[in-house]
């Protein structure tokens, strides 16, 4: 059952990342990996919310497996993030590569802290 | 969509023969890239459904592998999240190999990159668990472990994708040159 929850969440999260990336890139262009940045920040926010909800007893561990491990885990990505950073650096855009790393980590951390704080305020 | 441009009547059923429509006659002529850039008649997922399916399937497999790894090698709360660290670093190395293979040799199938890269490796590696683990460590007074995990994952992941990409390209060009 636990495996099914993780796989079901991931089978929604991964295509959501693919489609979000295509949508964001079509709007903002490909000079900066805004698509991966967006999914990583949004996924961190949602995982923070789910983590806070489980800690407050407002959500079950099954919901964590479905939305946290499965959906958020597959919605966000480290492999594409690192490959896009490599592409920027190798293409001479060193500052953009550094900005991608700094902004992704800073915004991702801010999002997960905000998600947990919001969940605590709501259910804590 | 906010453009207000009339969508083709066959938007949801590309397999059906296109019904003649007079709203966008220019769609059938000229380079498609230029067309979509000028008038944006198509949403970005137009014609992407096979890729979406490949990504979903691969994402399920990748996430199951990551979940299996965390069950096999559980990390005690408050300690360095070694399993997710290794998952992310190994996933980044495999991404470097895959992208070098595709750029040097081409893809044997157009759905290979969506399935393996976006799907399996994207679902295997995770950014949200990384940030959530850092938050948990710093929130529970283990600031040093949290910062070490933050920096170690970044450095190892970027080194892995770079080394794997460069190493694969080097091996392929050497083999290609020897023949």
PDB file of C-alpha atoms in Angstrom:
ATOM      1  CA  UNK A   1       0.000   0.000   0.000  1.00  0.00           C
ATOM      2  CA  UNK A   2       2.799   2.424   0.940  1.00  0.00           C
ATOM      3  CA  UNK A   3       4.559   1.742  -2.360  1.00  0.00           C
ATOM      4  CA  UNK A   4       1.342   2.396  -4.268  1.00  0.00           C
ATOM      5  CA  UNK A   5       0.920   5.766  -2.535  1.00  0.00           C
ATOM      6  CA  UNK A   6       4.485   6.829  -3.383  1.00  0.00           C
ATOM      7  CA  UNK A   7       4.210   5.668  -7.016  1.00  0.00           C
ATOM      8  CA  UNK A   8       0.765   7.265  -7.480  1.00  0.00           C
ATOM      9  CA  UNK A   9       2.015  10.585  -6.086  1.00  0.00           C
ATOM     10  CA  UNK A  10       5.125  10.447  -8.266  1.00  0.00           C
ATOM     11  CA  UNK A  11       3.143   9.595 -11.410  1.00  0.00           C
ATOM     12  CA  UNK A  12       1.321  12.904 -10.881  1.00  0.00           C
ATOM     13  CA  UNK A  13       4.345  14.904  -9.685  1.00  0.00           C
ATOM     14  CA  UNK A  14       6.779  14.056 -12.496  1.00  0.00           C
ATOM     15  CA  UNK A  15       4.465  15.011 -15.413  1.00  0.00           C
ATOM     16  CA  UNK A  16       3.431  18.117 -13.442  1.00  0.00           C
ATOM     17  CA  UNK A  17       7.117  19.112 -13.408  1.00  0.00           C
ATOM     18  CA  UNK A  18       7.443  18.385 -17.132  1.00  0.00           C
ATOM     19  CA  UNK A  19       4.369  20.463 -18.028  1.00  0.00           C
ATOM     20  CA  UNK A  20       5.198  23.313 -15.623  1.00  0.00           C
ATOM     21  CA  UNK A  21       8.700  23.491 -17.088  1.00  0.00           C
ATOM     22  CA  UNK A  22       7.365  23.667 -20.644  1.00  0.00           C
ATOM     23  CA  UNK A  23       4.794  26.296 -19.677  1.00  0.00           C
ATOM     24  CA  UNK A  24       7.252  28.487 -17.754  1.00  0.00           C
ATOM     25  CA  UNK A  25       9.961  28.179 -20.442  1.00  0.00           C
ATOM     26  CA  UNK A  26       7.452  29.157 -23.142  1.00  0.00           C
ATOM     27  CA  UNK A  27       6.653  32.323 -21.167  1.00  0.00           C
ATOM     28  CA  UNK A  28      10.052  33.317 -19.794  1.00  0.00           C
ATOM     29  CA  UNK A  29      12.482  31.835 -22.341  1.00  0.00           C
ATOM     30  CA  UNK A  30      15.391  29.464 -21.803  1.00  0.00           C
ATOM     31  CA  UNK A  31      18.198  31.814 -20.723  1.00  0.00           C
ATOM     32  CA  UNK A  32      17.586  30.876 -17.076  1.00  0.00           C
ATOM     33  CA  UNK A  33      16.075  27.580 -15.856  1.00  0.00           C
ATOM     34  CA  UNK A  34      12.958  29.199 -14.386  1.00  0.00           C
ATOM     35  CA  UNK A  35      10.884  26.047 -14.895  1.00  0.00           C
ATOM     36  CA  UNK A  36      13.010  23.855 -12.615  1.00  0.00           C
ATOM     37  CA  UNK A  37      13.381  26.762 -10.171  1.00  0.00           C
ATOM     38  CA  UNK A  38       9.579  27.058  -9.983  1.00  0.00           C
ATOM     39  CA  UNK A  39       8.877  23.364  -9.352  1.00  0.00           C
ATOM     40  CA  UNK A  40      11.669  23.119  -6.766  1.00  0.00           C
ATOM     41  CA  UNK A  41      10.353  26.115  -4.809  1.00  0.00           C
ATOM     42  CA  UNK A  42       6.672  25.138  -5.084  1.00  0.00           C
ATOM     43  CA  UNK A  43       7.479  21.524  -4.173  1.00  0.00           C
ATOM     44  CA  UNK A  44       9.439  22.684  -1.112  1.00  0.00           C
ATOM     45  CA  UNK A  45       6.493  24.853  -0.030  1.00  0.00           C
ATOM     46  CA  UNK A  46       3.999  21.997  -0.393  1.00  0.00           C
ATOM     47  CA  UNK A  47       6.325  19.554   1.395  1.00  0.00           C
ATOM     48  CA  UNK A  48       6.653  22.081   4.235  1.00  0.00           C
ATOM     49  CA  UNK A  49       2.864  22.300   4.468  1.00  0.00           C
ATOM     50  CA  UNK A  50       2.480  18.511   4.487  1.00  0.00           C
ATOM     51  CA  UNK A  51       5.300  18.081   7.039  1.00  0.00           C
ATOM     52  CA  UNK A  52       3.699  20.682   9.311  1.00  0.00           C
ATOM     53  CA  UNK A  53       0.269  19.124   8.909  1.00  0.00           C
ATOM     54  CA  UNK A  54       1.570  15.651   9.829  1.00  0.00           C
ATOM     55  CA  UNK A  55       3.499  17.052  12.822  1.00  0.00           C
ATOM     56  CA  UNK A  56       0.321  18.799  14.030  1.00  0.00           C
ATOM     57  CA  UNK A  57      -1.679  15.602  13.656  1.00  0.00           C
ATOM     58  CA  UNK A  58      -3.863  17.101  10.942  1.00  0.00           C
ATOM     59  CA  UNK A  59      -2.634  14.693   8.237  1.00  0.00           C
ATOM     60  CA  UNK A  60      -1.835  10.981   8.236  1.00  0.00           C
ATOM     61  CA  UNK A  61       1.468   9.331   7.376  1.00  0.00           C
ATOM     62  CA  UNK A  62      -0.253   7.876   4.301  1.00  0.00           C
ATOM     63  CA  UNK A  63      -0.922  11.398   3.040  1.00  0.00           C
ATOM     64  CA  UNK A  64       2.748  12.172   3.639  1.00  0.00           C
ATOM     65  CA  UNK A  65       3.778   9.212   1.455  1.00  0.00           C
ATOM     66  CA  UNK A  66       1.357  10.262  -1.309  1.00  0.00           C
ATOM     67  CA  UNK A  67       1.961  14.037  -1.306  1.00  0.00           C
ATOM     68  CA  UNK A  68       5.391  14.314   0.340  1.00  0.00           C
ATOM     69  CA  UNK A  69       7.501  11.344  -0.753  1.00  0.00           C
ATOM     70  CA  UNK A  70       5.598  10.755  -3.998  1.00  0.00           C
ATOM     71  CA  UNK A  71       4.236  14.007  -5.398  1.00  0.00           C
ATOM     72  CA  UNK A  72       6.709  16.576  -4.002  1.00  0.00           C
ATOM     73  CA  UNK A  73       9.606  14.144  -4.348  1.00  0.00           C
ATOM     74  CA  UNK A  74       8.961  13.701  -8.068  1.00  0.00           C
ATOM     75  CA  UNK A  75       7.760  17.267  -8.700  1.00  0.00           C
ATOM     76  CA  UNK A  76      11.134  18.560  -7.516  1.00  0.00           C
ATOM     77  CA  UNK A  77      14.446  17.419  -8.961  1.00  0.00           C
ATOM     78  CA  UNK A  78      18.121  17.628  -8.133  1.00  0.00           C
ATOM     79  CA  UNK A  79      19.440  15.961 -11.293  1.00  0.00           C
ATOM     80  CA  UNK A  80      17.887  18.485 -13.702  1.00  0.00           C
ATOM     81  CA  UNK A  81      18.834  21.339 -11.361  1.00  0.00           C
ATOM     82  CA  UNK A  82      22.496  20.286 -11.373  1.00  0.00           C
ATOM     83  CA  UNK A  83      22.574  19.545 -15.110  1.00  0.00           C
ATOM     84  CA  UNK A  84      21.058  22.946 -15.959  1.00  0.00           C
ATOM     85  CA  UNK A  85      23.598  24.610 -13.673  1.00  0.00           C
ATOM     86  CA  UNK A  86      26.377  22.725 -15.499  1.00  0.00           C
ATOM     87  CA  UNK A  87      24.973  23.840 -18.861  1.00  0.00           C
ATOM     88  CA  UNK A  88      24.940  27.486 -17.746  1.00  0.00           C
ATOM     89  CA  UNK A  89      28.506  27.306 -16.405  1.00  0.00           C
ATOM     90  CA  UNK A  90      29.827  25.405 -19.443  1.00  0.00           C
ATOM     91  CA  UNK A  91      28.134  27.904 -21.754  1.00  0.00           C
ATOM     92  CA  UNK A  92      30.030  30.780 -20.156  1.00  0.00           C
ATOM     93  CA  UNK A  93      27.127  32.051 -18.038  1.00  0.00           C
ATOM     94  CA  UNK A  94      29.002  31.533 -14.772  1.00  0.00           C
ATOM     95  CA  UNK A  95      27.147  34.233 -12.879  1.00  0.00           C
ATOM     96  CA  UNK A  96      23.805  32.859 -13.993  1.00  0.00           C
ATOM     97  CA  UNK A  97      24.893  29.377 -12.878  1.00  0.00           C
ATOM     98  CA  UNK A  98      25.901  30.732  -9.460  1.00  0.00           C
ATOM     99  CA  UNK A  99      22.663  32.719  -9.249  1.00  0.00           C
ATOM    100  CA  UNK A 100      20.667  29.579 -10.083  1.00  0.00           C
ATOM    101  CA  UNK A 101      22.321  27.664  -7.236  1.00  0.00           C
ATOM    102  CA  UNK A 102      22.015  30.500  -4.697  1.00  0.00           C
ATOM    103  CA  UNK A 103      18.448  31.431  -5.631  1.00  0.00           C
ATOM    104  CA  UNK A 104      17.198  27.826  -5.780  1.00  0.00           C
ATOM    105  CA  UNK A 105      18.609  26.931  -2.353  1.00  0.00           C
ATOM    106  CA  UNK A 106      17.571  30.240  -0.723  1.00  0.00           C
ATOM    107  CA  UNK A 107      14.047  30.253  -2.179  1.00  0.00           C
ATOM    108  CA  UNK A 108      13.594  26.513  -1.592  1.00  0.00           C
ATOM    109  CA  UNK A 109      14.597  26.862   2.063  1.00  0.00           C
ATOM    110  CA  UNK A 110      12.417  29.957   2.522  1.00  0.00           C
ATOM    111  CA  UNK A 111       9.504  28.049   0.958  1.00  0.00           C
ATOM    112  CA  UNK A 112       9.843  24.976   3.187  1.00  0.00           C
ATOM    113  CA  UNK A 113      10.175  27.142   6.343  1.00  0.00           C
ATOM    114  CA  UNK A 114       7.112  29.165   5.267  1.00  0.00           C
ATOM    115  CA  UNK A 115       5.144  25.982   4.548  1.00  0.00           C
ATOM    116  CA  UNK A 116       5.835  24.510   7.988  1.00  0.00           C
ATOM    117  CA  UNK A 117       5.108  27.841   9.721  1.00  0.00           C
ATOM    118  CA  UNK A 118       1.837  28.211   7.836  1.00  0.00           C
ATOM    119  CA  UNK A 119       0.794  24.647   8.706  1.00  0.00           C
ATOM    120  CA  UNK A 120       1.648  25.264  12.383  1.00  0.00           C
ATOM    121  CA  UNK A 121      -0.427  28.456  12.404  1.00  0.00           C
ATOM    122  CA  UNK A 122      -3.299  26.632  10.731  1.00  0.00           C
ATOM    123  CA  UNK A 123      -3.312  23.300  12.607  1.00  0.00           C
ATOM    124  CA  UNK A 124      -0.740  23.672  15.394  1.00  0.00           C
TER     125      UNK A 124
ATOM    126  CA  UNK B   1      -4.902  30.687 -21.714  1.00  0.00           C
ATOM    127  CA  UNK B   2      -4.964  34.439 -21.616  1.00  0.00           C
ATOM    128  CA  UNK B   3      -4.185  35.207 -25.243  1.00  0.00           C
ATOM    129  CA  UNK B   4      -7.786  34.758 -26.295  1.00  0.00           C
ATOM    130  CA  UNK B   5      -6.662  33.234 -29.559  1.00  0.00           C
ATOM    131  CA  UNK B   6      -9.175  30.724 -30.867  1.00  0.00           C
ATOM    132  CA  UNK B   7      -7.945  27.197 -30.271  1.00  0.00           C
ATOM    133  CA  UNK B   8      -8.105  24.652 -33.074  1.00  0.00           C
ATOM    134  CA  UNK B   9     -11.209  22.511 -32.904  1.00  0.00           C
ATOM    135  CA  UNK B  10      -9.043  19.402 -32.808  1.00  0.00           C
ATOM    136  CA  UNK B  11      -6.986  20.505 -29.804  1.00  0.00           C
ATOM    137  CA  UNK B  12      -7.829  17.503 -27.666  1.00  0.00           C
ATOM    138  CA  UNK B  13      -7.904  14.842 -30.357  1.00  0.00           C
ATOM    139  CA  UNK B  14      -4.891  14.994 -32.604  1.00  0.00           C
ATOM    140  CA  UNK B  15      -5.479  11.474 -33.911  1.00  0.00           C
ATOM    141  CA  UNK B  16      -8.666  12.593 -35.673  1.00  0.00           C
ATOM    142  CA  UNK B  17      -8.223  14.080 -39.158  1.00  0.00           C
ATOM    143  CA  UNK B  18      -8.155  17.828 -38.807  1.00  0.00           C
ATOM    144  CA  UNK B  19     -11.470  19.477 -39.508  1.00  0.00           C
ATOM    145  CA  UNK B  20     -11.137  22.404 -41.858  1.00  0.00           C
ATOM    146  CA  UNK B  21     -11.215  25.635 -39.916  1.00  0.00           C
ATOM    147  CA  UNK B  22     -10.739  29.138 -41.203  1.00  0.00           C
ATOM    148  CA  UNK B  23      -9.714  30.891 -37.995  1.00  0.00           C
ATOM    149  CA  UNK B  24      -5.992  30.192 -38.303  1.00  0.00           C
ATOM    150  CA  UNK B  25      -5.165  29.296 -41.883  1.00  0.00           C
ATOM    151  CA  UNK B  26      -1.527  30.322 -41.459  1.00  0.00           C
ATOM    152  CA  UNK B  27      -1.025  27.523 -38.953  1.00  0.00           C
ATOM    153  CA  UNK B  28      -0.598  25.045 -41.794  1.00  0.00           C
ATOM    154  CA  UNK B  29       2.156  27.008 -43.507  1.00  0.00           C
ATOM    155  CA  UNK B  30       5.537  28.285 -42.420  1.00  0.00           C
ATOM    156  CA  UNK B  31       7.848  27.010 -39.712  1.00  0.00           C
ATOM    157  CA  UNK B  32       5.905  25.897 -36.654  1.00  0.00           C
ATOM    158  CA  UNK B  33       8.358  27.414 -34.189  1.00  0.00           C
ATOM    159  CA  UNK B  34       7.968  30.858 -35.715  1.00  0.00           C
ATOM    160  CA  UNK B  35       4.238  30.521 -35.800  1.00  0.00           C
ATOM    161  CA  UNK B  36       3.903  29.639 -32.139  1.00  0.00           C
ATOM    162  CA  UNK B  37       6.273  32.415 -31.135  1.00  0.00           C
ATOM    163  CA  UNK B  38       4.242  35.032 -32.995  1.00  0.00           C
ATOM    164  CA  UNK B  39       0.670  34.104 -32.203  1.00  0.00           C
ATOM    165  CA  UNK B  40       1.032  31.415 -29.496  1.00  0.00           C
ATOM    166  CA  UNK B  41      -1.835  29.363 -30.835  1.00  0.00           C
ATOM    167  CA  UNK B  42      -0.742  26.206 -29.026  1.00  0.00           C
ATOM    168  CA  UNK B  43      -0.414  25.484 -25.323  1.00  0.00           C
ATOM    169  CA  UNK B  44       3.019  24.057 -24.437  1.00  0.00           C
ATOM    170  CA  UNK B  45       1.616  20.577 -23.864  1.00  0.00           C
ATOM    171  CA  UNK B  46       0.173  20.392 -27.388  1.00  0.00           C
ATOM    172  CA  UNK B  47       1.323  17.103 -28.907  1.00  0.00           C
ATOM    173  CA  UNK B  48       3.284  16.219 -25.753  1.00  0.00           C
ATOM    174  CA  UNK B  49       1.017  13.476 -24.421  1.00  0.00           C
ATOM    175  CA  UNK B  50       3.309  10.539 -25.317  1.00  0.00           C
ATOM    176  CA  UNK B  51       6.131  12.350 -23.490  1.00  0.00           C
ATOM    177  CA  UNK B  52       3.829  13.081 -20.531  1.00  0.00           C
ATOM    178  CA  UNK B  53       3.040   9.374 -20.289  1.00  0.00           C
ATOM    179  CA  UNK B  54       6.724   8.432 -20.492  1.00  0.00           C
ATOM    180  CA  UNK B  55       7.577  11.001 -17.782  1.00  0.00           C
ATOM    181  CA  UNK B  56       4.772   9.719 -15.503  1.00  0.00           C
ATOM    182  CA  UNK B  57       5.893   6.100 -15.904  1.00  0.00           C
ATOM    183  CA  UNK B  58       9.554   6.962 -15.364  1.00  0.00           C
ATOM    184  CA  UNK B  59       8.715   9.238 -12.415  1.00  0.00           C
ATOM    185  CA  UNK B  60       6.853   6.399 -10.703  1.00  0.00           C
ATOM    186  CA  UNK B  61       9.847   4.077 -11.163  1.00  0.00           C
ATOM    187  CA  UNK B  62      12.368   6.685  -9.982  1.00  0.00           C
ATOM    188  CA  UNK B  63      10.373   7.603  -6.867  1.00  0.00           C
ATOM    189  CA  UNK B  64       9.872   3.915  -6.009  1.00  0.00           C
ATOM    190  CA  UNK B  65      13.666   3.409  -6.235  1.00  0.00           C
ATOM    191  CA  UNK B  66      14.233   6.415  -3.942  1.00  0.00           C
ATOM    192  CA  UNK B  67      11.591   5.180  -1.479  1.00  0.00           C
ATOM    193  CA  UNK B  68      13.118   1.691  -1.541  1.00  0.00           C
ATOM    194  CA  UNK B  69      16.554   3.167  -0.795  1.00  0.00           C
ATOM    195  CA  UNK B  70      15.211   5.058   2.245  1.00  0.00           C
ATOM    196  CA  UNK B  71      13.594   1.820   3.509  1.00  0.00           C
ATOM    197  CA  UNK B  72      16.783  -0.198   2.955  1.00  0.00           C
ATOM    198  CA  UNK B  73      19.062   2.405   4.541  1.00  0.00           C
ATOM    199  CA  UNK B  74      16.963   4.445   6.936  1.00  0.00           C
ATOM    200  CA  UNK B  75      18.496   7.615   8.399  1.00  0.00           C
ATOM    201  CA  UNK B  76      17.894   8.376  12.069  1.00  0.00           C
ATOM    202  CA  UNK B  77      16.161  11.751  12.588  1.00  0.00           C
ATOM    203  CA  UNK B  78      18.611  14.491  13.436  1.00  0.00           C
ATOM    204  CA  UNK B  79      21.562  12.816  11.700  1.00  0.00           C
ATOM    205  CA  UNK B  80      23.141  13.516   8.320  1.00  0.00           C
ATOM    206  CA  UNK B  81      20.586  12.318   5.679  1.00  0.00           C
ATOM    207  CA  UNK B  82      23.106  10.034   3.990  1.00  0.00           C
ATOM    208  CA  UNK B  83      20.613   8.031   1.903  1.00  0.00           C
ATOM    209  CA  UNK B  84      18.953  11.035   0.223  1.00  0.00           C
ATOM    210  CA  UNK B  85      22.432  12.567  -0.172  1.00  0.00           C
ATOM    211  CA  UNK B  86      23.611   9.473  -2.069  1.00  0.00           C
ATOM    212  CA  UNK B  87      20.354   9.252  -4.067  1.00  0.00           C
ATOM    213  CA  UNK B  88      20.793  12.847  -5.253  1.00  0.00           C
ATOM    214  CA  UNK B  89      24.503  12.478  -6.049  1.00  0.00           C
ATOM    215  CA  UNK B  90      24.057   9.156  -7.909  1.00  0.00           C
ATOM    216  CA  UNK B  91      21.062  10.595  -9.800  1.00  0.00           C
ATOM    217  CA  UNK B  92      23.116  13.620 -10.861  1.00  0.00           C
ATOM    218  CA  UNK B  93      25.981  11.400 -12.058  1.00  0.00           C
ATOM    219  CA  UNK B  94      23.565   9.258 -14.106  1.00  0.00           C
ATOM    220  CA  UNK B  95      22.045  12.446 -15.566  1.00  0.00           C
ATOM    221  CA  UNK B  96      25.530  13.518 -16.674  1.00  0.00           C
ATOM    222  CA  UNK B  97      26.092  10.147 -18.370  1.00  0.00           C
ATOM    223  CA  UNK B  98      22.662  10.169 -20.050  1.00  0.00           C
ATOM    224  CA  UNK B  99      22.930  13.716 -21.411  1.00  0.00           C
ATOM    225  CA  UNK B 100      26.458  13.101 -22.723  1.00  0.00           C
ATOM    226  CA  UNK B 101      25.285   9.896 -24.444  1.00  0.00           C
ATOM    227  CA  UNK B 102      22.336  11.692 -26.044  1.00  0.00           C
ATOM    228  CA  UNK B 103      24.369  14.718 -27.154  1.00  0.00           C
ATOM    229  CA  UNK B 104      27.204  12.588 -28.584  1.00  0.00           C
ATOM    230  CA  UNK B 105      25.293   9.683 -30.071  1.00  0.00           C
ATOM    231  CA  UNK B 106      21.730  10.934 -30.382  1.00  0.00           C
ATOM    232  CA  UNK B 107      18.717   9.214 -28.876  1.00  0.00           C
ATOM    233  CA  UNK B 108      17.591   5.875 -30.314  1.00  0.00           C
ATOM    234  CA  UNK B 109      14.025   6.834 -29.429  1.00  0.00           C
ATOM    235  CA  UNK B 110      12.433  10.289 -28.967  1.00  0.00           C
ATOM    236  CA  UNK B 111      10.815   9.183 -25.698  1.00  0.00           C
ATOM    237  CA  UNK B 112      14.094   7.973 -24.132  1.00  0.00           C
ATOM    238  CA  UNK B 113      15.076  11.353 -22.684  1.00  0.00           C
ATOM    239  CA  UNK B 114      11.600  12.126 -21.226  1.00  0.00           C
ATOM    240  CA  UNK B 115      11.420   8.602 -19.764  1.00  0.00           C
ATOM    241  CA  UNK B 116      14.943   8.250 -18.327  1.00  0.00           C
ATOM    242  CA  UNK B 117      15.997  11.867 -17.740  1.00  0.00           C
ATOM    243  CA  UNK B 118      12.839  13.768 -16.838  1.00  0.00           C
ATOM    244  CA  UNK B 119      11.020  10.713 -15.499  1.00  0.00           C
ATOM    245  CA  UNK B 120      13.261   8.154 -13.782  1.00  0.00           C
ATOM    246  CA  UNK B 121      16.143  10.456 -12.729  1.00  0.00           C
ATOM    247  CA  UNK B 122      13.802  13.389 -12.009  1.00  0.00           C
ATOM    248  CA  UNK B 123      11.606  11.181  -9.827  1.00  0.00           C
ATOM    249  CA  UNK B 124      14.616   9.502  -8.200  1.00  0.00           C
ATOM    250  CA  UNK B 125      16.332  12.733  -7.145  1.00  0.00           C
ATOM    251  CA  UNK B 126      14.524  15.283  -5.016  1.00  0.00           C
ATOM    252  CA  UNK B 127      14.990  18.911  -4.088  1.00  0.00           C
ATOM    253  CA  UNK B 128      12.062  19.204  -1.649  1.00  0.00           C
ATOM    254  CA  UNK B 129      13.308  16.455   0.693  1.00  0.00           C
ATOM    255  CA  UNK B 130      16.731  18.155   0.592  1.00  0.00           C
ATOM    256  CA  UNK B 131      15.340  21.529   1.729  1.00  0.00           C
ATOM    257  CA  UNK B 132      12.934  19.899   4.225  1.00  0.00           C
ATOM    258  CA  UNK B 133      15.782  17.907   5.820  1.00  0.00           C
ATOM    259  CA  UNK B 134      17.902  21.068   6.145  1.00  0.00           C
ATOM    260  CA  UNK B 135      14.939  22.825   7.793  1.00  0.00           C
ATOM    261  CA  UNK B 136      14.399  19.901  10.164  1.00  0.00           C
ATOM    262  CA  UNK B 137      18.089  19.811  11.173  1.00  0.00           C
ATOM    263  CA  UNK B 138      18.384  23.560  11.780  1.00  0.00           C
ATOM    264  CA  UNK B 139      14.970  23.681  13.482  1.00  0.00           C
ATOM    265  CA  UNK B 140      15.999  20.992  15.977  1.00  0.00           C
ATOM    266  CA  UNK B 141      19.271  22.663  16.930  1.00  0.00           C
ATOM    267  CA  UNK B 142      21.610  20.777  14.591  1.00  0.00           C
ATOM    268  CA  UNK B 143      22.678  23.806  12.600  1.00  0.00           C
ATOM    269  CA  UNK B 144      26.157  22.480  11.821  1.00  0.00           C
ATOM    270  CA  UNK B 145      24.815  19.178  10.422  1.00  0.00           C
ATOM    271  CA  UNK B 146      22.198  21.090   8.404  1.00  0.00           C
ATOM    272  CA  UNK B 147      24.769  23.447   6.876  1.00  0.00           C
ATOM    273  CA  UNK B 148      27.174  20.574   6.197  1.00  0.00           C
ATOM    274  CA  UNK B 149      24.379  18.675   4.425  1.00  0.00           C
ATOM    275  CA  UNK B 150      23.413  21.783   2.427  1.00  0.00           C
ATOM    276  CA  UNK B 151      26.972  22.363   1.199  1.00  0.00           C
ATOM    277  CA  UNK B 152      27.957  18.699   0.766  1.00  0.00           C
ATOM    278  CA  UNK B 153      24.940  17.881  -1.420  1.00  0.00           C
ATOM    279  CA  UNK B 154      25.488  20.942  -3.622  1.00  0.00           C
ATOM    280  CA  UNK B 155      29.217  20.311  -4.083  1.00  0.00           C
ATOM    281  CA  UNK B 156      28.920  16.554  -4.590  1.00  0.00           C
ATOM    282  CA  UNK B 157      25.925  16.832  -6.965  1.00  0.00           C
ATOM    283  CA  UNK B 158      27.554  19.476  -9.151  1.00  0.00           C
ATOM    284  CA  UNK B 159      30.884  17.613  -9.144  1.00  0.00           C
ATOM    285  CA  UNK B 160      29.083  14.351 -10.018  1.00  0.00           C
ATOM    286  CA  UNK B 161      27.121  15.756 -12.970  1.00  0.00           C
ATOM    287  CA  UNK B 162      30.233  17.538 -14.300  1.00  0.00           C
ATOM    288  CA  UNK B 163      32.597  14.569 -13.898  1.00  0.00           C
ATOM    289  CA  UNK B 164      30.113  12.028 -15.290  1.00  0.00           C
ATOM    290  CA  UNK B 165      29.278  14.269 -18.277  1.00  0.00           C
ATOM    291  CA  UNK B 166      32.903  15.055 -19.074  1.00  0.00           C
ATOM    292  CA  UNK B 167      34.044  11.461 -18.503  1.00  0.00           C
ATOM    293  CA  UNK B 168      31.334   9.997 -20.736  1.00  0.00           C
ATOM    294  CA  UNK B 169      32.053  12.491 -23.518  1.00  0.00           C
ATOM    295  CA  UNK B 170      35.762  11.764 -23.281  1.00  0.00           C
ATOM    296  CA  UNK B 171      35.190   7.997 -23.448  1.00  0.00           C
ATOM    297  CA  UNK B 172      32.827   8.335 -26.400  1.00  0.00           C
ATOM    298  CA  UNK B 173      35.072  10.630 -28.448  1.00  0.00           C
ATOM    299  CA  UNK B 174      38.123   8.446 -27.748  1.00  0.00           C
ATOM    300  CA  UNK B 175      36.284   5.333 -28.847  1.00  0.00           C
ATOM    301  CA  UNK B 176      34.823   7.175 -31.812  1.00  0.00           C
ATOM    302  CA  UNK B 177      38.260   8.498 -32.803  1.00  0.00           C
ATOM    303  CA  UNK B 178      39.941   5.084 -32.504  1.00  0.00           C
ATOM    304  CA  UNK B 179      37.583   3.472 -34.964  1.00  0.00           C
TER     305      UNK B 179
END
